[in-house]
C-alpha cells in the first residue's frame, strides 16, 4: 500500500514539473499600466533624464506599396512646366536620347536655375513695354562686366524716376530724359544714342512701324532677328539672348556666344575652341530644343572654370582668354562692334 501511494506521488510530481509555467495576468492599458508609465516618465523627468523611446521592431512592419514608377533609359531630372512650346521634361528626355554626352550632363546637373528663371520671367509678359525694357537693359550691359553694368543701369532707372517702379522705364521716359543727366549715369555717347533710337523704334509717334510686345511675340525667329538687328546697338548675339530669355523660343542656338562654344569644347573633348560651323554641326542633333541644350553648354563651361579645365588647344589665350559672364539674363561683350 505504501509503495503504491509513493508511486502515485512520484507520478504527480513528474507531471507537475513537465507543465508550462502559468502566464501572469497583465493589467489592462486603461488601468495599472497607464498609471505606471506616467509615474515612470515623471520620475525620469525629475532626474533630468530623457524619457525612453520605444524600441523599433527588429523587422519593419509591412507597409502599403506606393505607386509604381517607370524607369526610363535616360536619367532625366524631374521638372515641371514648359519652356515656350516645349514640355521641359519631354525635351530633356529627347535630348538625352539623341545625344548621350549631353544626357550624362543633364543627369548629373539636374534642373538648371536658368531654365526656371526664364519661366518665372515669362509670367510677367502681361506687363507693358517689357520687350523695350529688356532690350534697353541689354544695350546698357554691353561691353561692361555685370557689376559695373548693374550700377549704371540703376542710375538710369533713377534718372527716369523708375527706381521704385521699373514699369516707368518707357520709350517716352528715355526720349524725354535730359541727355546730360543720362550721360552722368555712366552712359557713353554711343550708348545714349542707342537707347534713344530704341525708344523711337518702340514709339508710335516716331516710327511708321513701331515695335511692340505683341508684334514681337507674333513674329517667328527669323522675323525677330531681322527686325531687331536693324536697330542701332543690337546685333545677332543680343537678339539670340532676347529670343531665349524674353520670348522663351525653344530652338535658339547662339553660335557667337563664348560660353556655349566653350561648353561644347569641354563636353565633347575638342582640343580647340570650335568654330560657329562646328557648333552648328554638333547642335544639329539638338533640334528642336537647342535653347535648353545651349543652357547646358553654359553649365559645362561653368564646371570647367571651377575645375580648372577651361583651357583648349590655344592654352586658354584664344578669345583673349576671357570667358563672358552670363550676368542676370544678358552679359556684355568685350568687343567694340555691336553683336
CSV table of C-alpha atoms in Angstrom, one decimal:
chain,number,residue,atom,x,y,z
A,1,UNK,CA,0.0,0.0,0.0
A,2,UNK,CA,2.8,2.4,1.0
A,3,UNK,CA,4.7,1.5,-2.2
A,4,UNK,CA,1.6,2.2,-4.3
A,5,UNK,CA,1.0,5.6,-2.7
A,6,UNK,CA,4.7,6.6,-3.1
A,7,UNK,CA,4.4,5.7,-6.8
A,8,UNK,CA,1.3,7.8,-7.3
A,9,UNK,CA,3.1,10.8,-5.5
A,10,UNK,CA,6.2,10.5,-7.8
A,11,UNK,CA,4.0,10.3,-10.9
A,12,UNK,CA,2.1,13.5,-9.8
A,13,UNK,CA,5.4,15.4,-9.1
A,14,UNK,CA,6.8,14.4,-12.5
A,15,UNK,CA,3.6,15.6,-14.2
A,16,UNK,CA,3.7,18.9,-12.4
A,17,UNK,CA,7.3,19.5,-13.4
A,18,UNK,CA,6.5,19.0,-17.1
A,19,UNK,CA,3.6,21.5,-17.2
A,20,UNK,CA,4.4,25.1,-18.6
A,21,UNK,CA,4.6,27.8,-16.0
A,22,UNK,CA,1.4,29.9,-15.7
A,23,UNK,CA,1.2,33.1,-17.7
A,24,UNK,CA,0.9,36.1,-15.4
A,25,UNK,CA,-2.2,38.2,-15.9
A,26,UNK,CA,-1.3,41.8,-17.0
A,27,UNK,CA,-3.3,44.8,-16.2
A,28,UNK,CA,-5.3,46.5,-19.0
A,29,UNK,CA,-3.9,49.6,-20.7
A,30,UNK,CA,-6.6,51.7,-19.1
A,31,UNK,CA,-5.8,50.7,-15.6
A,32,UNK,CA,-2.4,49.9,-13.9
A,33,UNK,CA,-0.2,50.1,-17.0
A,34,UNK,CA,-1.0,53.7,-17.9
A,35,UNK,CA,-0.6,55.0,-14.4
A,36,UNK,CA,2.7,53.1,-14.1
A,37,UNK,CA,4.1,54.6,-17.3
A,38,UNK,CA,3.1,58.1,-16.3
A,39,UNK,CA,4.8,57.7,-12.9
A,40,UNK,CA,7.9,56.3,-14.5
A,41,UNK,CA,8.1,59.2,-17.0
A,42,UNK,CA,7.6,61.8,-14.3
A,43,UNK,CA,10.3,60.1,-12.2
A,44,UNK,CA,12.8,60.2,-15.1
A,45,UNK,CA,11.9,63.9,-15.8
A,46,UNK,CA,12.6,64.8,-12.2
A,47,UNK,CA,16.1,63.3,-12.6
A,48,UNK,CA,16.8,65.4,-15.8
A,49,UNK,CA,16.9,62.2,-17.8
A,50,UNK,CA,15.1,62.0,-21.2
A,51,UNK,CA,12.1,59.7,-21.5
A,52,UNK,CA,12.9,56.4,-23.0
A,53,UNK,CA,11.6,55.9,-26.5
A,54,UNK,CA,10.1,52.6,-27.5
A,55,UNK,CA,12.5,50.4,-29.5
A,56,UNK,CA,11.8,49.9,-33.2
A,57,UNK,CA,10.8,46.4,-34.1
A,58,UNK,CA,13.7,44.3,-35.4
A,59,UNK,CA,11.7,43.6,-38.6
A,60,UNK,CA,9.8,46.6,-40.0
A,61,UNK,CA,6.1,46.1,-40.3
A,62,UNK,CA,4.8,45.7,-43.9
A,63,UNK,CA,3.7,48.9,-45.5
A,64,UNK,CA,1.4,49.6,-48.3
A,65,UNK,CA,3.4,49.9,-51.5
A,66,UNK,CA,3.5,53.3,-53.2
A,67,UNK,CA,2.6,54.0,-56.8
A,68,UNK,CA,4.7,52.1,-59.3
A,69,UNK,CA,7.4,54.2,-61.1
A,70,UNK,CA,8.5,53.6,-64.6
A,71,UNK,CA,12.3,53.8,-65.3
A,72,UNK,CA,13.4,55.5,-68.4
A,73,UNK,CA,16.7,54.8,-70.2
A,74,UNK,CA,18.0,58.4,-69.8
A,75,UNK,CA,18.1,59.7,-66.2
A,76,UNK,CA,16.2,63.0,-66.7
A,77,UNK,CA,15.6,65.3,-63.7
A,78,UNK,CA,12.0,65.7,-62.6
A,79,UNK,CA,11.0,69.1,-63.9
A,80,UNK,CA,7.6,70.6,-64.2
A,81,UNK,CA,6.4,73.2,-66.7
A,82,UNK,CA,7.0,74.4,-70.2
A,83,UNK,CA,9.7,76.5,-72.0
A,84,UNK,CA,8.0,78.2,-74.9
A,85,UNK,CA,6.1,75.4,-76.7
A,86,UNK,CA,8.3,72.7,-75.1
A,87,UNK,CA,7.5,70.5,-72.3
A,88,UNK,CA,10.7,70.7,-70.3
A,89,UNK,CA,10.8,67.1,-69.1
A,90,UNK,CA,10.0,65.7,-72.5
A,91,UNK,CA,12.6,67.9,-74.2
A,92,UNK,CA,15.3,66.9,-71.8
A,93,UNK,CA,14.4,63.3,-72.3
A,94,UNK,CA,14.6,63.6,-76.0
A,95,UNK,CA,17.9,65.4,-75.9
A,96,UNK,CA,19.4,62.7,-73.6
A,97,UNK,CA,18.3,60.0,-76.0
A,98,UNK,CA,19.7,61.8,-79.1
A,99,UNK,CA,23.0,62.9,-77.5
A,100,UNK,CA,24.4,60.6,-74.8
A,101,UNK,CA,27.1,63.0,-73.8
A,102,UNK,CA,24.6,65.7,-73.3
A,103,UNK,CA,22.3,63.2,-71.5
A,104,UNK,CA,25.1,62.5,-69.0
A,105,UNK,CA,25.4,66.2,-68.3
A,106,UNK,CA,21.7,66.6,-67.9
A,107,UNK,CA,21.5,63.6,-65.5
A,108,UNK,CA,24.5,64.9,-63.4
A,109,UNK,CA,23.4,68.6,-63.2
A,110,UNK,CA,19.7,68.1,-62.8
A,111,UNK,CA,17.4,71.1,-63.1
A,112,UNK,CA,19.2,74.3,-64.1
A,113,UNK,CA,18.2,77.6,-62.4
A,114,UNK,CA,18.4,79.4,-65.7
A,115,UNK,CA,15.5,77.4,-67.1
A,116,UNK,CA,13.2,78.3,-64.3
A,117,UNK,CA,14.4,81.9,-64.1
A,118,UNK,CA,13.2,82.2,-67.7
A,119,UNK,CA,9.9,80.6,-66.9
A,120,UNK,CA,9.4,83.0,-64.0
A,121,UNK,CA,10.2,86.0,-66.2
A,122,UNK,CA,7.5,84.9,-68.7
A,123,UNK,CA,4.9,85.2,-66.0
A,124,UNK,CA,5.3,88.9,-66.3
A,125,UNK,CA,4.7,89.1,-70.0
A,126,UNK,CA,1.4,91.0,-69.5
A,127,UNK,CA,3.4,94.0,-68.2
A,128,UNK,CA,3.6,96.8,-70.8
A,129,UNK,CA,6.8,97.7,-72.5
A,130,UNK,CA,8.5,94.6,-71.3
A,131,UNK,CA,10.4,94.0,-74.6
A,132,UNK,CA,11.6,97.5,-74.7
A,133,UNK,CA,12.9,97.3,-71.1
A,134,UNK,CA,14.7,94.0,-71.9
A,135,UNK,CA,16.5,95.4,-74.9
A,136,UNK,CA,17.3,98.7,-73.1
A,137,UNK,CA,18.9,96.6,-70.4
A,138,UNK,CA,20.9,94.6,-73.0
A,139,UNK,CA,22.3,97.8,-74.5
A,140,UNK,CA,23.4,99.2,-71.1
A,141,UNK,CA,25.1,95.9,-70.2
A,142,UNK,CA,27.1,95.7,-73.5
A,143,UNK,CA,30.9,96.0,-73.2
A,144,UNK,CA,30.7,96.0,-69.4
A,145,UNK,CA,31.1,93.4,-66.6
A,146,UNK,CA,27.9,92.6,-64.7
A,147,UNK,CA,28.6,94.7,-61.6
A,148,UNK,CA,29.5,97.9,-63.4
A,149,UNK,CA,26.6,97.5,-65.8
A,150,UNK,CA,24.1,96.9,-63.0
A,151,UNK,CA,25.3,100.1,-61.3
A,152,UNK,CA,24.9,102.2,-64.4
A,153,UNK,CA,21.5,100.7,-65.2
A,154,UNK,CA,20.4,101.5,-61.6
A,155,UNK,CA,21.4,105.1,-62.2
A,156,UNK,CA,19.5,105.2,-65.4
A,157,UNK,CA,16.4,104.0,-63.6
A,158,UNK,CA,16.8,106.8,-61.0
A,159,UNK,CA,17.3,109.3,-63.8
A,160,UNK,CA,14.0,108.5,-65.4
A,161,UNK,CA,12.3,108.0,-62.0
A,162,UNK,CA,11.8,104.3,-62.4
A,163,UNK,CA,14.0,103.1,-59.5
A,164,UNK,CA,10.9,102.2,-57.4
A,165,UNK,CA,8.7,101.1,-60.3
A,166,UNK,CA,10.5,99.5,-63.3
A,167,UNK,CA,7.3,99.9,-65.4
A,168,UNK,CA,8.1,103.6,-65.5
A,169,UNK,CA,11.0,102.8,-67.9
A,170,UNK,CA,9.2,103.5,-71.1
A,171,UNK,CA,10.1,104.8,-74.5
A,172,UNK,CA,8.7,108.2,-73.5
A,173,UNK,CA,10.8,108.3,-70.4
A,174,UNK,CA,14.0,107.7,-72.4
A,175,UNK,CA,13.1,110.2,-75.2
A,176,UNK,CA,12.2,112.9,-72.7
A,177,UNK,CA,15.2,112.4,-70.4
A,178,UNK,CA,17.9,115.1,-70.3
A,179,UNK,CA,21.0,113.9,-72.3
A,180,UNK,CA,23.5,115.4,-69.9
A,181,UNK,CA,21.8,113.7,-66.9
A,182,UNK,CA,21.8,110.3,-68.8
A,183,UNK,CA,25.5,110.7,-69.7
A,184,UNK,CA,26.2,111.5,-66.0
A,185,UNK,CA,24.8,108.0,-65.2
A,186,UNK,CA,27.9,106.5,-66.9
A,187,UNK,CA,26.5,106.0,-70.4
A,188,UNK,CA,28.7,106.7,-73.3
A,189,UNK,CA,27.6,109.0,-76.1
A,190,UNK,CA,27.1,106.0,-78.3
A,191,UNK,CA,25.0,104.0,-75.8
A,192,UNK,CA,22.8,107.0,-75.1
A,193,UNK,CA,22.2,107.2,-78.9
A,194,UNK,CA,21.4,103.5,-79.0
A,195,UNK,CA,18.8,103.9,-76.2
A,196,UNK,CA,17.1,106.9,-77.8
A,197,UNK,CA,17.0,105.0,-81.2
A,198,UNK,CA,15.5,102.0,-79.4
A,199,UNK,CA,12.9,104.2,-77.7
A,200,UNK,CA,11.9,105.8,-81.0
A,201,UNK,CA,11.6,102.3,-82.6
A,202,UNK,CA,9.0,101.4,-80.0
A,203,UNK,CA,7.2,104.8,-80.0
A,204,UNK,CA,4.2,105.1,-82.4
A,205,UNK,CA,4.9,108.8,-82.8
A,206,UNK,CA,8.4,108.3,-84.0
A,207,UNK,CA,8.1,105.2,-86.2
A,208,UNK,CA,5.9,104.2,-89.1
A,209,UNK,CA,6.0,100.6,-88.0
A,210,UNK,CA,6.6,100.7,-84.2
A,211,UNK,CA,7.8,97.6,-82.4
A,212,UNK,CA,5.7,96.3,-79.5
A,213,UNK,CA,5.5,93.3,-77.2
A,214,UNK,CA,2.6,92.0,-79.2
A,215,UNK,CA,4.3,92.3,-82.6
A,216,UNK,CA,7.5,90.6,-81.4
A,217,UNK,CA,5.5,87.8,-79.8
A,218,UNK,CA,3.7,87.2,-83.1
A,219,UNK,CA,6.9,87.1,-85.2
A,220,UNK,CA,8.8,83.9,-85.9
A,221,UNK,CA,12.5,83.6,-85.0
A,222,UNK,CA,13.7,84.9,-88.4
A,223,UNK,CA,11.5,87.9,-88.4
A,224,UNK,CA,12.5,88.8,-84.9
A,225,UNK,CA,16.2,88.7,-85.9
A,226,UNK,CA,15.5,90.9,-89.0
A,227,UNK,CA,13.5,93.4,-87.0
A,228,UNK,CA,16.0,93.8,-84.1
A,229,UNK,CA,19.3,93.7,-85.9
A,230,UNK,CA,18.1,96.8,-87.9
A,231,UNK,CA,18.3,98.8,-84.6
A,232,UNK,CA,21.5,100.6,-83.7
A,233,UNK,CA,23.4,98.8,-81.0
A,234,UNK,CA,21.6,95.5,-81.4
A,235,UNK,CA,23.4,92.6,-83.1
A,236,UNK,CA,22.8,88.8,-83.6
A,237,UNK,CA,24.1,87.8,-80.1
A,238,UNK,CA,21.8,90.3,-78.4
A,239,UNK,CA,18.8,89.1,-80.4
A,240,UNK,CA,19.6,85.5,-79.6
A,241,UNK,CA,19.6,86.3,-75.9
A,242,UNK,CA,16.4,88.2,-76.3
A,243,UNK,CA,14.8,85.2,-78.0
A,244,UNK,CA,15.9,82.8,-75.3
A,245,UNK,CA,15.3,84.8,-72.2
A,246,UNK,CA,12.4,87.1,-73.1
A,247,UNK,CA,10.5,85.2,-75.8
A,248,UNK,CA,11.4,81.7,-74.5
A,249,UNK,CA,11.9,80.4,-78.0
A,250,UNK,CA,12.8,76.7,-77.7
A,251,UNK,CA,15.2,76.3,-80.7
A,252,UNK,CA,17.7,79.2,-80.5
A,253,UNK,CA,21.4,78.4,-80.9
A,254,UNK,CA,23.7,81.4,-80.0
A,255,UNK,CA,26.7,80.3,-82.0
A,256,UNK,CA,28.6,83.6,-81.3
A,257,UNK,CA,28.3,83.1,-77.5
A,258,UNK,CA,31.7,82.3,-75.9
A,259,UNK,CA,30.2,80.3,-73.1
A,260,UNK,CA,28.3,78.0,-75.4
A,261,UNK,CA,31.3,77.4,-77.6
A,262,UNK,CA,33.5,76.7,-74.5
A,263,UNK,CA,30.9,74.3,-73.2
A,264,UNK,CA,30.9,72.4,-76.5
A,265,UNK,CA,34.7,72.2,-76.5
A,266,UNK,CA,34.8,70.8,-73.0
A,267,UNK,CA,31.8,68.4,-73.2
A,268,UNK,CA,32.9,66.9,-76.5
A,269,UNK,CA,36.6,66.8,-75.7
A,270,UNK,CA,37.7,69.2,-78.5
A,271,UNK,CA,41.3,70.5,-78.4
A,272,UNK,CA,40.5,73.9,-79.8
A,273,UNK,CA,37.6,76.4,-79.5
A,274,UNK,CA,35.0,75.2,-82.1
A,275,UNK,CA,34.0,77.4,-84.9
A,276,UNK,CA,30.4,78.5,-85.3
A,277,UNK,CA,30.1,76.0,-88.1
A,278,UNK,CA,31.3,73.2,-85.8
A,279,UNK,CA,28.9,74.2,-83.1
A,280,UNK,CA,26.0,74.1,-85.6
A,281,UNK,CA,27.1,70.7,-86.8
A,282,UNK,CA,27.1,69.2,-83.2
A,283,UNK,CA,23.9,71.0,-82.4
A,284,UNK,CA,22.0,69.6,-85.3
A,285,UNK,CA,21.0,66.6,-83.2
A,286,UNK,CA,19.6,69.0,-80.5
A,287,UNK,CA,16.8,70.3,-82.8
A,288,UNK,CA,14.2,71.5,-81.9
A,289,UNK,CA,15.4,72.0,-78.4
A,290,UNK,CA,18.6,73.9,-78.9
A,291,UNK,CA,17.8,76.6,-76.4
A,292,UNK,CA,17.7,74.2,-73.5
A,293,UNK,CA,20.8,72.4,-74.8
A,294,UNK,CA,22.7,75.7,-75.0
A,295,UNK,CA,21.9,76.4,-71.4
A,296,UNK,CA,23.6,73.1,-70.5
A,297,UNK,CA,26.6,74.2,-72.6
A,298,UNK,CA,26.8,77.2,-70.3
A,299,UNK,CA,26.7,74.7,-67.4
A,300,UNK,CA,29.5,72.7,-68.9
A,301,UNK,CA,31.6,75.8,-69.3
A,302,UNK,CA,30.9,76.8,-65.7
A,303,UNK,CA,32.0,73.4,-64.4
A,304,UNK,CA,35.2,73.7,-66.5
A,305,UNK,CA,36.0,77.1,-64.9
A,306,UNK,CA,35.5,75.7,-61.4
A,307,UNK,CA,37.7,72.6,-62.1
A,308,UNK,CA,40.4,74.5,-64.0
A,309,UNK,CA,39.7,72.6,-67.2
A,310,UNK,CA,38.7,75.5,-69.4
A,311,UNK,CA,41.9,75.6,-71.5
A,312,UNK,CA,41.7,74.5,-75.1
A,313,UNK,CA,44.5,73.9,-77.6
A,314,UNK,CA,45.4,77.6,-77.5
A,315,UNK,CA,46.4,77.4,-73.9
A,316,UNK,CA,43.4,79.4,-72.8
A,317,UNK,CA,44.7,82.5,-74.7
A,318,UNK,CA,42.2,82.4,-77.5
A,319,UNK,CA,39.3,85.0,-77.5
A,320,UNK,CA,41.7,87.0,-75.2
A,321,UNK,CA,41.4,84.1,-72.7
A,322,UNK,CA,38.3,85.7,-71.1
A,323,UNK,CA,35.0,83.8,-70.8
A,324,UNK,CA,32.0,86.0,-70.9
A,325,UNK,CA,29.8,86.0,-67.9
A,326,UNK,CA,26.1,85.5,-68.1
A,327,UNK,CA,25.0,88.2,-65.7
A,328,UNK,CA,21.3,88.2,-64.9
A,329,UNK,CA,19.9,87.5,-68.3
A,330,UNK,CA,22.4,89.2,-70.7
A,331,UNK,CA,26.1,89.7,-70.3
A,332,UNK,CA,28.1,92.3,-72.2
A,333,UNK,CA,30.8,91.7,-74.8
A,334,UNK,CA,34.4,92.9,-74.8
A,335,UNK,CA,34.3,93.6,-78.5
A,336,UNK,CA,33.6,97.1,-79.7
A,337,UNK,CA,31.4,96.2,-82.6
A,338,UNK,CA,27.7,95.6,-82.0
A,339,UNK,CA,26.7,92.0,-81.6
